[in-house]
PDB file of C-alpha atoms and ligand atoms in Angstrom:
ATOM      1  CA  UNK A   1      13.714   8.309   9.822  1.00 61.00           C
ATOM      2  CA  UNK A   2      10.673   6.484  11.676  1.00 59.00           C
ATOM      3  CA  UNK A   3      10.043   3.543  10.322  1.00 50.00           C
ATOM      4  CA  UNK A   4       7.903  -0.026  11.116  1.00 56.00           C
ATOM      5  CA  UNK A   5       4.090   0.267  11.060  1.00 61.00           C
ATOM      6  CA  UNK A   6       5.182  -4.198  11.380  1.00 48.00           C
ATOM      7  CA  UNK A   7       1.329  -4.021  11.531  1.00 46.00           C
ATOM      8  CA  UNK A   8       0.659  -7.494   9.530  1.00 48.00           C
ATOM      9  CA  UNK A   9       3.058  -9.974  11.706  1.00 41.00           C
ATOM     10  CA  UNK A  10       1.734 -13.524  11.892  1.00 42.00           C
ATOM     11  CA  UNK A  11       2.853 -15.938  13.993  1.00 41.00           C
ATOM     12  CA  UNK A  12       2.962 -19.755  13.210  1.00 41.00           C
ATOM     13  CA  UNK A  13       0.450 -22.084  15.102  1.00 43.00           C
ATOM     14  CA  UNK A  14       3.704 -23.900  17.333  1.00 47.00           C
ATOM     15  CA  UNK A  15       4.715 -20.353  18.833  1.00 47.00           C
ATOM     16  CA  UNK A  16       7.957 -21.004  17.122  1.00 45.00           C
ATOM     17  CA  UNK A  17       9.889 -18.002  15.156  1.00 55.00           C
ATOM     18  CA  UNK A  18       7.442 -15.620  13.956  1.00 57.00           C
ATOM     19  CA  UNK A  19       7.018 -15.754  10.868  1.00 57.00           C
ATOM     20  CA  UNK A  20       6.405 -12.337   8.390  1.00 79.00           C
ATOM     21  CA  UNK A  21       4.260 -11.092   6.173  1.00 90.00           C
ATOM     22  CA  UNK A  22       4.200  -8.708   3.685  1.00 97.00           C
ATOM     23  CA  UNK A  23       2.948  -4.801   4.923  1.00 97.00           C
ATOM     24  CA  UNK A  24       0.660  -3.973   2.321  1.00 98.00           C
ATOM     25  CA  UNK A  25      -0.695  -0.484   1.992  1.00 98.00           C
ATOM     26  CA  UNK A  26      -3.289   0.303  -0.859  1.00 98.00           C
ATOM     27  CA  UNK A  27      -2.555   3.477  -2.024  1.00 99.00           C
ATOM     28  CA  UNK A  28      -6.080   4.766  -4.758  1.00 99.00           C
ATOM     29  CA  UNK A  29      -7.615   7.716  -5.696  1.00 99.00           C
ATOM     30  CA  UNK A  30      -8.235   9.029  -8.730  1.00 98.00           C
ATOM     31  CA  UNK A  31      -6.040   9.484 -11.331  1.00 98.00           C
ATOM     32  CA  UNK A  32      -4.055  12.973 -10.615  1.00 98.00           C
ATOM     33  CA  UNK A  33      -5.143  12.657  -6.603  1.00 99.00           C
ATOM     34  CA  UNK A  34      -1.749  12.610  -5.593  1.00 99.00           C
ATOM     35  CA  UNK A  35      -0.660   8.934  -4.729  1.00 99.00           C
ATOM     36  CA  UNK A  36       2.857   8.803  -7.131  1.00 98.00           C
ATOM     37  CA  UNK A  37       3.492  11.901  -5.165  1.00 98.00           C
ATOM     38  CA  UNK A  38       2.463  11.186  -1.524  1.00 98.00           C
ATOM     39  CA  UNK A  39       4.491   8.170  -1.699  1.00 98.00           C
ATOM     40  CA  UNK A  40       7.736   9.546  -2.709  1.00 98.00           C
ATOM     41  CA  UNK A  41       7.353  11.399   0.828  1.00 98.00           C
ATOM     42  CA  UNK A  42       6.188   8.205   2.850  1.00 98.00           C
ATOM     43  CA  UNK A  43       9.218   5.979   1.455  1.00 98.00           C
ATOM     44  CA  UNK A  44      11.307   8.581   2.635  1.00 98.00           C
ATOM     45  CA  UNK A  45      10.497   8.856   5.996  1.00 97.00           C
ATOM     46  CA  UNK A  46       8.917   5.104   7.021  1.00 97.00           C
ATOM     47  CA  UNK A  47      10.595   2.453   4.991  1.00 96.00           C
ATOM     48  CA  UNK A  48       7.607   1.106   2.507  1.00 98.00           C
ATOM     49  CA  UNK A  49       9.144   0.050  -0.861  1.00 98.00           C
ATOM     50  CA  UNK A  50       6.234   1.604  -3.109  1.00 98.00           C
ATOM     51  CA  UNK A  51       4.939   0.021  -6.131  1.00 99.00           C
ATOM     52  CA  UNK A  52       2.750   1.750  -8.887  1.00 99.00           C
ATOM     53  CA  UNK A  53       0.858  -0.520 -10.832  1.00 99.00           C
ATOM     54  CA  UNK A  54       0.542   1.963 -13.251  1.00 98.00           C
ATOM     55  CA  UNK A  55       4.196   2.255 -13.578  1.00 98.00           C
ATOM     56  CA  UNK A  56       4.953  -1.147 -13.179  1.00 98.00           C
ATOM     57  CA  UNK A  57       2.788  -1.738 -16.838  1.00 98.00           C
ATOM     58  CA  UNK A  58       4.362   1.121 -18.401  1.00 98.00           C
ATOM     59  CA  UNK A  59       7.930  -0.946 -17.468  1.00 98.00           C
ATOM     60  CA  UNK A  60       6.504  -4.044 -19.420  1.00 98.00           C
ATOM     61  CA  UNK A  61       5.135  -1.884 -22.474  1.00 97.00           C
ATOM     62  CA  UNK A  62       8.986  -0.601 -22.271  1.00 97.00           C
ATOM     63  CA  UNK A  63      10.424  -4.364 -22.202  1.00 97.00           C
ATOM     64  CA  UNK A  64       9.221  -4.488 -25.210  1.00 93.00           C
ATOM     65  CA  UNK A  65       7.333  -7.392 -23.737  1.00 95.00           C
ATOM     66  CA  UNK A  66       4.289 -10.106 -25.297  1.00 96.00           C
ATOM     67  CA  UNK A  67       1.740  -7.693 -23.121  1.00 97.00           C
ATOM     68  CA  UNK A  68       3.289  -4.833 -24.215  1.00 98.00           C
ATOM     69  CA  UNK A  69       1.096  -3.934 -26.465  1.00 98.00           C
ATOM     70  CA  UNK A  70      -2.183  -4.862 -25.771  1.00 98.00           C
ATOM     71  CA  UNK A  71      -0.971  -3.179 -22.276  1.00 98.00           C
ATOM     72  CA  UNK A  72      -0.294  -0.189 -24.234  1.00 98.00           C
ATOM     73  CA  UNK A  73      -4.199  -0.355 -26.027  1.00 98.00           C
ATOM     74  CA  UNK A  74      -5.664  -0.259 -22.439  1.00 98.00           C
ATOM     75  CA  UNK A  75      -3.789   2.572 -21.060  1.00 98.00           C
ATOM     76  CA  UNK A  76      -4.602   4.629 -24.283  1.00 98.00           C
ATOM     77  CA  UNK A  77      -8.815   4.281 -23.730  1.00 98.00           C
ATOM     78  CA  UNK A  78      -8.292   4.156 -20.137  1.00 98.00           C
ATOM     79  CA  UNK A  79      -8.947   0.431 -19.371  1.00 98.00           C
ATOM     80  CA  UNK A  80      -8.172  -2.062 -16.391  1.00 99.00           C
ATOM     81  CA  UNK A  81      -5.446  -3.882 -17.620  1.00 98.00           C
ATOM     82  CA  UNK A  82      -6.391  -8.105 -17.035  1.00 98.00           C
ATOM     83  CA  UNK A  83      -5.954  -8.782 -13.456  1.00 98.00           C
ATOM     84  CA  UNK A  84      -3.366 -11.391 -13.947  1.00 98.00           C
ATOM     85  CA  UNK A  85      -0.822  -9.550 -15.909  1.00 98.00           C
ATOM     86  CA  UNK A  86      -1.168  -6.585 -13.128  1.00 98.00           C
ATOM     87  CA  UNK A  87      -0.457  -9.394  -9.857  1.00 98.00           C
ATOM     88  CA  UNK A  88       2.215 -11.227 -11.742  1.00 98.00           C
ATOM     89  CA  UNK A  89       3.637  -7.469 -11.997  1.00 98.00           C
ATOM     90  CA  UNK A  90       3.095  -6.423  -8.835  1.00 98.00           C
ATOM     91  CA  UNK A  91       4.402 -10.006  -6.877  1.00 98.00           C
ATOM     92  CA  UNK A  92       7.126 -10.451  -8.725  1.00 98.00           C
ATOM     93  CA  UNK A  93       8.442  -6.918  -7.878  1.00 98.00           C
ATOM     94  CA  UNK A  94       7.698  -7.286  -4.172  1.00 98.00           C
ATOM     95  CA  UNK A  95       9.458 -10.789  -4.512  1.00 97.00           C
ATOM     96  CA  UNK A  96      12.503  -9.165  -5.585  1.00 98.00           C
ATOM     97  CA  UNK A  97      12.838  -6.138  -3.703  1.00 97.00           C
ATOM     98  CA  UNK A  98      14.105  -7.726  -0.387  1.00 95.00           C
ATOM     99  CA  UNK A  99      11.544  -5.875   2.139  1.00 97.00           C
ATOM    100  CA  UNK A 100       8.834  -6.448   3.465  1.00 97.00           C
ATOM    101  CA  UNK A 101       7.110  -3.194   3.703  1.00 97.00           C
ATOM    102  CA  UNK A 102       4.544  -2.146   0.431  1.00 98.00           C
ATOM    103  CA  UNK A 103       3.016   1.297  -0.986  1.00 98.00           C
ATOM    104  CA  UNK A 104       0.336  -0.446  -3.654  1.00 99.00           C
ATOM    105  CA  UNK A 105       0.065   2.547  -5.738  1.00 99.00           C
ATOM    106  CA  UNK A 106      -3.137   2.545  -8.185  1.00 99.00           C
ATOM    107  CA  UNK A 107      -4.433  -0.783  -7.659  1.00 99.00           C
ATOM    108  CA  UNK A 108      -6.537  -2.783  -7.102  1.00 99.00           C
ATOM    109  CA  UNK A 109      -8.707  -1.215  -9.477  1.00 98.00           C
ATOM    110  CA  UNK A 110     -11.581  -3.337  -9.448  1.00 99.00           C
ATOM    111  CA  UNK A 111     -13.554  -6.233  -7.411  1.00 98.00           C
ATOM    112  CA  UNK A 112     -11.996  -8.568 -10.001  1.00 98.00           C
ATOM    113  CA  UNK A 113      -8.630  -7.072  -9.373  1.00 98.00           C
ATOM    114  CA  UNK A 114      -8.416  -7.333  -5.312  1.00 98.00           C
ATOM    115  CA  UNK A 115      -9.368 -10.634  -5.669  1.00 98.00           C
ATOM    116  CA  UNK A 116      -6.683 -11.592  -7.830  1.00 98.00           C
ATOM    117  CA  UNK A 117      -4.573 -10.518  -5.265  1.00 98.00           C
ATOM    118  CA  UNK A 118      -5.501 -12.090  -2.594  1.00 98.00           C
ATOM    119  CA  UNK A 119      -5.804 -15.121  -4.155  1.00 98.00           C
ATOM    120  CA  UNK A 120      -2.505 -15.621  -5.594  1.00 98.00           C
ATOM    121  CA  UNK A 121      -0.583 -13.989  -3.162  1.00 97.00           C
ATOM    122  CA  UNK A 122      -2.408 -14.018   0.425  1.00 97.00           C
ATOM    123  CA  UNK A 123      -2.407 -10.936   1.340  1.00 98.00           C
ATOM    124  CA  UNK A 124      -4.862  -9.171   2.971  1.00 98.00           C
ATOM    125  CA  UNK A 125      -3.483  -4.594   3.006  1.00 98.00           C
ATOM    126  CA  UNK A 126      -2.835  -3.846   6.202  1.00 98.00           C
ATOM    127  CA  UNK A 127      -4.741  -0.528   5.353  1.00 98.00           C
ATOM    128  CA  UNK A 128      -6.019   1.635   2.569  1.00 98.00           C
ATOM    129  CA  UNK A 129      -4.676   5.288   2.052  1.00 98.00           C
ATOM    130  CA  UNK A 130      -7.517   6.801   0.091  1.00 99.00           C
ATOM    131  CA  UNK A 131      -6.742  10.273  -1.097  1.00 99.00           C
ATOM    132  CA  UNK A 132      -9.946  11.886  -1.844  1.00 98.00           C
ATOM    133  CA  UNK A 133      -9.682  15.156  -4.732  1.00 99.00           C
ATOM    134  CA  UNK A 134     -12.977  17.016  -6.900  1.00 98.00           C
ATOM    135  CA  UNK A 135     -12.508  15.940  -9.846  1.00 98.00           C
ATOM    136  CA  UNK A 136     -11.267  19.470 -11.808  1.00 98.00           C
ATOM    137  CA  UNK A 137      -8.815  19.703  -9.561  1.00 98.00           C
ATOM    138  CA  UNK A 138      -7.261  16.305 -10.809  1.00 98.00           C
ATOM    139  CA  UNK A 139      -7.616  17.563 -14.063  1.00 98.00           C
ATOM    140  CA  UNK A 140      -5.901  21.045 -13.523  1.00 98.00           C
ATOM    141  CA  UNK A 141      -2.826  18.093 -12.420  1.00 98.00           C
ATOM    142  CA  UNK A 142      -2.948  15.470 -14.878  1.00 98.00           C
ATOM    143  CA  UNK A 143      -2.846  18.396 -17.908  1.00 98.00           C
ATOM    144  CA  UNK A 144      -0.043  20.219 -15.569  1.00 98.00           C
ATOM    145  CA  UNK A 145       1.956  17.151 -14.641  1.00 98.00           C
ATOM    146  CA  UNK A 146       4.028  17.537 -18.559  1.00 96.00           C
ATOM    147  CA  UNK A 147       5.575  13.775 -17.918  1.00 96.00           C
ATOM    148  CA  UNK A 148       5.194  12.854 -21.147  1.00 96.00           C
ATOM    149  CA  UNK A 149       2.627   9.842 -20.753  1.00 97.00           C
ATOM    150  CA  UNK A 150       0.279   9.278 -23.533  1.00 96.00           C
ATOM    151  CA  UNK A 151      -2.584   8.923 -21.506  1.00 98.00           C
ATOM    152  CA  UNK A 152      -2.387  12.412 -19.819  1.00 98.00           C
ATOM    153  CA  UNK A 153      -4.610  14.019 -22.690  1.00 98.00           C
ATOM    154  CA  UNK A 154      -7.880  15.145 -22.393  1.00 98.00           C
ATOM    155  CA  UNK A 155     -10.009  12.817 -23.885  1.00 98.00           C
ATOM    156  CA  UNK A 156      -8.090   9.371 -21.840  1.00 98.00           C
ATOM    157  CA  UNK A 157      -8.487  11.993 -18.959  1.00 98.00           C
ATOM    158  CA  UNK A 158     -12.400  11.751 -18.848  1.00 98.00           C
ATOM    159  CA  UNK A 159     -12.503   7.680 -19.677  1.00 98.00           C
ATOM    160  CA  UNK A 160      -9.925   7.064 -16.853  1.00 98.00           C
ATOM    161  CA  UNK A 161     -12.441   9.316 -14.406  1.00 98.00           C
ATOM    162  CA  UNK A 162     -15.392   6.841 -15.529  1.00 98.00           C
ATOM    163  CA  UNK A 163     -13.231   4.020 -15.069  1.00 98.00           C
ATOM    164  CA  UNK A 164     -12.400   5.631 -11.554  1.00 98.00           C
ATOM    165  CA  UNK A 165     -16.131   6.626 -11.036  1.00 98.00           C
ATOM    166  CA  UNK A 166     -17.383   3.107 -12.277  1.00 98.00           C
ATOM    167  CA  UNK A 167     -14.438  -0.035 -11.218  1.00 98.00           C
ATOM    168  CA  UNK A 168     -12.524   1.562  -8.546  1.00 98.00           C
ATOM    169  CA  UNK A 169     -14.146   3.629  -6.388  1.00 98.00           C
ATOM    170  CA  UNK A 170     -16.229   0.264  -5.304  1.00 98.00           C
ATOM    171  CA  UNK A 171     -13.251  -1.253  -4.013  1.00 99.00           C
ATOM    172  CA  UNK A 172     -12.616   1.658  -1.285  1.00 98.00           C
ATOM    173  CA  UNK A 173     -16.249   1.873  -0.393  1.00 98.00           C
ATOM    174  CA  UNK A 174     -15.735  -2.733  -0.266  1.00 98.00           C
ATOM    175  CA  UNK A 175     -12.306  -1.830   1.843  1.00 98.00           C
ATOM    176  CA  UNK A 176     -14.409   0.721   4.028  1.00 98.00           C
ATOM    177  CA  UNK A 177     -17.290  -1.387   4.709  1.00 98.00           C
ATOM    178  CA  UNK A 178     -14.494  -3.405   6.536  1.00 98.00           C
ATOM    179  CA  UNK A 179     -12.994  -0.502   8.056  1.00 98.00           C
ATOM    180  CA  UNK A 180      -9.350  -0.211   6.380  1.00 98.00           C
ATOM    181  CA  UNK A 181      -9.952   3.363   4.856  1.00 98.00           C
ATOM    182  CA  UNK A 182      -7.857   6.256   5.976  1.00 98.00           C
ATOM    183  CA  UNK A 183      -9.449   8.997   3.823  1.00 98.00           C
ATOM    184  CA  UNK A 184      -7.355  12.276   3.052  1.00 98.00           C
ATOM    185  CA  UNK A 185      -8.388  15.630   1.849  1.00 99.00           C
ATOM    186  CA  UNK A 186      -6.262  15.670  -0.826  1.00 99.00           C
ATOM    187  CA  UNK A 187      -7.067  18.787  -2.704  1.00 99.00           C
ATOM    188  CA  UNK A 188      -4.613  20.421  -0.018  1.00 98.00           C
ATOM    189  CA  UNK A 189      -1.322  21.412  -1.610  1.00 98.00           C
ATOM    190  CA  UNK A 190       1.485  18.776  -0.984  1.00 98.00           C
ATOM    191  CA  UNK A 191       2.591  19.423   2.371  1.00 98.00           C
ATOM    192  CA  UNK A 192      -0.375  19.731   4.324  1.00 98.00           C
ATOM    193  CA  UNK A 193      -1.798  16.239   2.503  1.00 99.00           C
ATOM    194  CA  UNK A 194       1.439  14.864   3.751  1.00 98.00           C
ATOM    195  CA  UNK A 195       1.064  16.040   7.805  1.00 98.00           C
ATOM    196  CA  UNK A 196      -2.445  13.951   7.283  1.00 98.00           C
ATOM    197  CA  UNK A 197      -0.840  10.765   5.714  1.00 98.00           C
ATOM    198  CA  UNK A 198       2.003  11.161   8.512  1.00 98.00           C
ATOM    199  CA  UNK A 199      -0.626  10.773  11.178  1.00 98.00           C
ATOM    200  CA  UNK A 200      -1.924   8.060   9.887  1.00 98.00           C
ATOM    201  CA  UNK A 201       1.268   6.191   9.716  1.00 97.00           C
ATOM    202  CA  UNK A 202       2.735   7.292  12.558  1.00 96.00           C
ATOM    203  CA  UNK A 203      -0.938   6.163  15.114  1.00 93.00           C
ATOM    204  CA  UNK A 204      -0.130   2.695  13.059  1.00 89.00           C
ATOM    205  CA  UNK A 205       3.193   2.983  14.193  1.00 83.00           C
ATOM    206  CA  UNK A 206       2.333   3.300  18.148  1.00 84.00           C
ATOM    207  CA  UNK A 207      -1.185   1.260  18.288  1.00 76.00           C
ATOM    208  CA  UNK A 208       1.708  -1.586  17.127  1.00 63.00           C
ATOM    209  CA  UNK A 209       4.789  -0.574  18.971  1.00 62.00           C
ATOM    210  CA  UNK A 210       5.094   0.050  22.046  1.00 50.00           C
ATOM    211  CA  UNK A 211       2.139  -2.652  23.492  1.00 46.00           C
ATOM    212  CA  UNK A 212       2.546  -4.543  19.692  1.00 42.00           C
ATOM    213  CA  UNK A 213       2.124  -8.975  20.710  1.00 47.00           C
ATOM    214  CA  UNK A 214       5.572  -9.072  19.174  1.00 42.00           C
ATOM    215  CA  UNK A 215       7.165  -7.045  21.888  1.00 44.00           C
ATOM    216  CA  UNK A 216       4.857  -8.239  24.530  1.00 47.00           C
ATOM    217  CA  UNK A 217       6.067 -12.127  23.844  1.00 47.00           C
ATOM    218  CA  UNK A 218       9.418 -11.215  23.392  1.00 49.00           C
ATOM    219  CA  UNK A 219       8.803  -9.733  27.423  1.00 46.00           C
ATOM    220  CA  UNK A 220       7.077 -12.623  28.360  1.00 46.00           C
ATOM    221  CA  UNK A 221       9.957 -15.319  27.012  1.00 52.00           C
ATOM    222  CA  UNK A 222      12.470 -13.151  29.218  1.00 51.00           C
ATOM    223  CA  UNK A 223      10.614 -12.817  32.351  1.00 47.00           C
ATOM    224  CA  UNK A 224       9.996 -16.585  31.265  1.00 55.00           C
ATOM    225  CA  UNK A 225      14.074 -17.465  30.888  1.00 53.00           C
ATOM    226  CA  UNK A 226      14.621 -15.344  34.601  1.00 54.00           C
ATOM    227  CA  UNK A 227      12.698 -17.413  36.537  1.00 53.00           C
ATOM    228  CA  UNK A 228      13.908 -20.935  35.129  1.00 53.00           C
ATOM    229  CA  UNK A 229      17.548 -19.387  35.666  1.00 51.00           C
ATOM    230  CA  UNK A 230      16.006 -18.289  39.622  1.00 52.00           C
ATOM    231  CA  UNK A 231      14.479 -21.641  40.192  1.00 46.00           C
ATOM    232  CA  UNK A 232      17.192 -23.627  39.366  1.00 49.00           C
ATOM    233  CA  UNK A 233      20.249 -21.032  41.127  1.00 51.00           C
ATOM    234  CA  UNK A 234      17.947 -21.866  44.215  1.00 54.00           C
ATOM    235  CA  UNK A 235      17.150 -24.971  43.576  1.00 48.00           C
ATOM    236  CA  UNK A 236      20.729 -26.388  43.869  1.00 41.00           C
ATOM    237  CA  UNK A 237      21.816 -24.192  46.827  1.00 36.00           C
ATOM    238  CA  UNK A 238      19.060 -25.537  48.705  1.00 39.00           C
ATOM    239  CA  UNK A 239      20.288 -28.820  47.707  1.00 36.00           C
ATOM    240  CA  UNK A 240      16.512 -29.949  46.088  1.00 30.00           C
TER     241      UNK A 240
HETATM  242  N1  ATP B 301      -1.306  18.199  -3.841  1.00 52.50           N
HETATM  243  C1  ATP B 301      -1.109  18.800  -4.803  1.00 52.50           C
HETATM  244  N2  ATP B 301      -1.517  20.104  -5.024  1.00 52.50           N
HETATM  245  C2  ATP B 301      -0.656  20.300  -6.624  1.00 52.50           C
HETATM  246  N3  ATP B 301      -0.290  19.964  -7.067  1.00 52.50           N
HETATM  247  C3  ATP B 301      -0.072  18.417  -6.664  1.00 52.50           C
HETATM  248  C4  ATP B 301      -0.201  17.705  -5.731  1.00 52.50           C
HETATM  249  N4  ATP B 301      -0.284  16.933  -5.659  1.00 52.50           N
HETATM  250  C5  ATP B 301       0.133  15.685  -6.833  1.00 52.50           C
HETATM  251  N5  ATP B 301       0.642  17.040  -7.207  1.00 52.50           N
HETATM  252  C6  ATP B 301       0.853  17.810  -8.898  1.00 52.50           C
HETATM  253  O1  ATP B 301       0.009  16.710  -9.896  1.00 52.50           O
HETATM  254  C7  ATP B 301       0.008  16.271 -10.504  1.00 52.50           C
HETATM  255  C8  ATP B 301      -0.287  14.081 -10.019  1.00 52.50           C
HETATM  256  O2  ATP B 301       0.134  14.445  -9.745  1.00 52.50           O
HETATM  257  P1  ATP B 301       0.845  12.747  -9.394  1.00 52.50           P
HETATM  258  O3  ATP B 301       0.936  12.072 -10.460  1.00 52.50           O
HETATM  259  O4  ATP B 301       1.370  11.921  -7.883  1.00 52.50           O
HETATM  260  O5  ATP B 301      -0.758  11.984  -9.579  1.00 52.50           O
HETATM  261  P2  ATP B 301      -0.970  10.362  -9.206  1.00 52.50           P
HETATM  262  O6  ATP B 301      -2.656  10.404  -8.484  1.00 52.50           O
HETATM  263  O7  ATP B 301       0.006   9.245  -9.135  1.00 52.50           O
HETATM  264  O8  ATP B 301      -2.035   9.888 -10.409  1.00 52.50           O
HETATM  265  P3  ATP B 301      -2.110   8.955 -12.150  1.00 52.50           P
HETATM  266  O9  ATP B 301      -2.977   8.698 -10.943  1.00 52.50           O
HETATM  267  O10 ATP B 301      -2.694   9.856 -12.531  1.00 52.50           O
HETATM  268  O11 ATP B 301      -0.950   8.289 -11.143  1.00 52.50           O
HETATM  269  C9  ATP B 301       1.820  16.437 -10.956  1.00 52.50           C
HETATM  270  O12 ATP B 301       2.357  16.794 -11.167  1.00 52.50           O
HETATM  271  C10 ATP B 301       2.257  16.723  -9.296  1.00 52.50           C
HETATM  272  O13 ATP B 301       3.243  17.239  -8.824  1.00 52.50           O
HETATM  273  O1  LIG B 302      -3.590  -1.937 -11.387  1.00 52.50           O
HETATM  274  C1  LIG B 302      -3.694  -1.316 -12.503  1.00 52.50           C
HETATM  275  C2  LIG B 302      -3.014   0.202 -12.992  1.00 52.50           C
HETATM  276  C3  LIG B 302      -3.107   0.827 -13.844  1.00 52.50           C
HETATM  277  N1  LIG B 302      -3.695   0.608 -14.881  1.00 52.50           N
HETATM  278  C4  LIG B 302      -3.815   1.529 -16.207  1.00 52.50           C
HETATM  279  O2  LIG B 302      -2.377   2.272 -16.130  1.00 52.50           O
HETATM  280  C5  LIG B 302      -2.997   3.555 -16.433  1.00 52.50           C
HETATM  281  C6  LIG B 302      -2.160   4.064 -15.445  1.00 52.50           C
HETATM  282  O3  LIG B 302      -2.334   3.975 -14.610  1.00 52.50           O
HETATM  283  P1  LIG B 302      -1.821   5.296 -13.084  1.00 52.50           P
HETATM  284  O4  LIG B 302      -2.011   4.873 -11.834  1.00 52.50           O
HETATM  285  O5  LIG B 302      -2.543   5.842 -13.452  1.00 52.50           O
HETATM  286  O6  LIG B 302      -0.697   5.176 -13.627  1.00 52.50           O
HETATM  287  C7  LIG B 302      -4.484   3.498 -15.860  1.00 52.50           C
HETATM  288  O7  LIG B 302      -5.621   4.647 -16.562  1.00 52.50           O
HETATM  289  C8  LIG B 302      -4.902   1.908 -16.337  1.00 52.50           C
HETATM  290  O8  LIG B 302      -4.952   1.978 -17.803  1.00 52.50           O
HETATM  291  C9  LIG B 302      -4.058  -0.706 -14.581  1.00 52.50           C
HETATM  292  O9  LIG B 302      -4.686  -0.806 -15.693  1.00 52.50           O
HETATM  293  N2  LIG B 302      -4.180  -1.709 -13.397  1.00 52.50           N
HETATM  294 MG1   MG B 303       0.799   7.357 -10.147  1.00 52.50          MG
END
């Protein structure tokens, strides 16, 4: 398993022990573009924990929580559940996971989601994976999915596509404007799509690992210690 992608490591101002902020990758794309499928492969190869915002919301419905009915009716209409609810679920899931690297799939879905996540968690994504797929292909995939999802019917699917174009694509465009998007052609077979995904994660690992700040810093500290030791040894020997 290849791991790492420790891109959001930050150090405290006084230069003491490095304090790690979680690394978050947002995985975006239209309904049925293959986000969940590819996330499962990324988890296997790169040690991330995967949270699908939609799955967390479905979990809320199943748990009989007080928000369950509201979430259910919004999902059946393909609407976006209030940020407060989704961000809280994501934050709790991340805190309880014990990991520091997360794939957040199907979120943020609108600009308000994006701003709320940043404000509440203080986390900006390391980057965004965007699965680009034509609508006809996404529709075909969802209609063949057979996972018993209430919203996988043609009427709700069309509503989800509309919301995706109106509210979610602008989020992708925002991240594109600040250079954070890796766009993947998702209309190919699963294995081919994953080859492209793998290349993104591998190239980020390579950028961070061999010459990353943390490694440079520890090398520098080791050198300083070596110089000090040698100075002390020489100083003592020469009677300074
Ligand atoms: N590259 C692919 N080629 C063909 N079928 C695929 C591909 N990727 C995923 N699928 C299939 O398409 C369906 C939708 O995939 P998946 O659930 O991963 O999409 P999603 O983006 O998570 O959808 P949603 O937004 O609705 O949760 C699944 O049945 C999956 O097996
Ligand atoms: O951040 C989110 C994620 C999802 N929803 C609602 O859930 C459904 C299904 O989402 P999937 O990603 O396809 O599992 C979506 O249509 C929304 O109604 C949400 O509101 N906010
Ligand atoms: Mg999914």
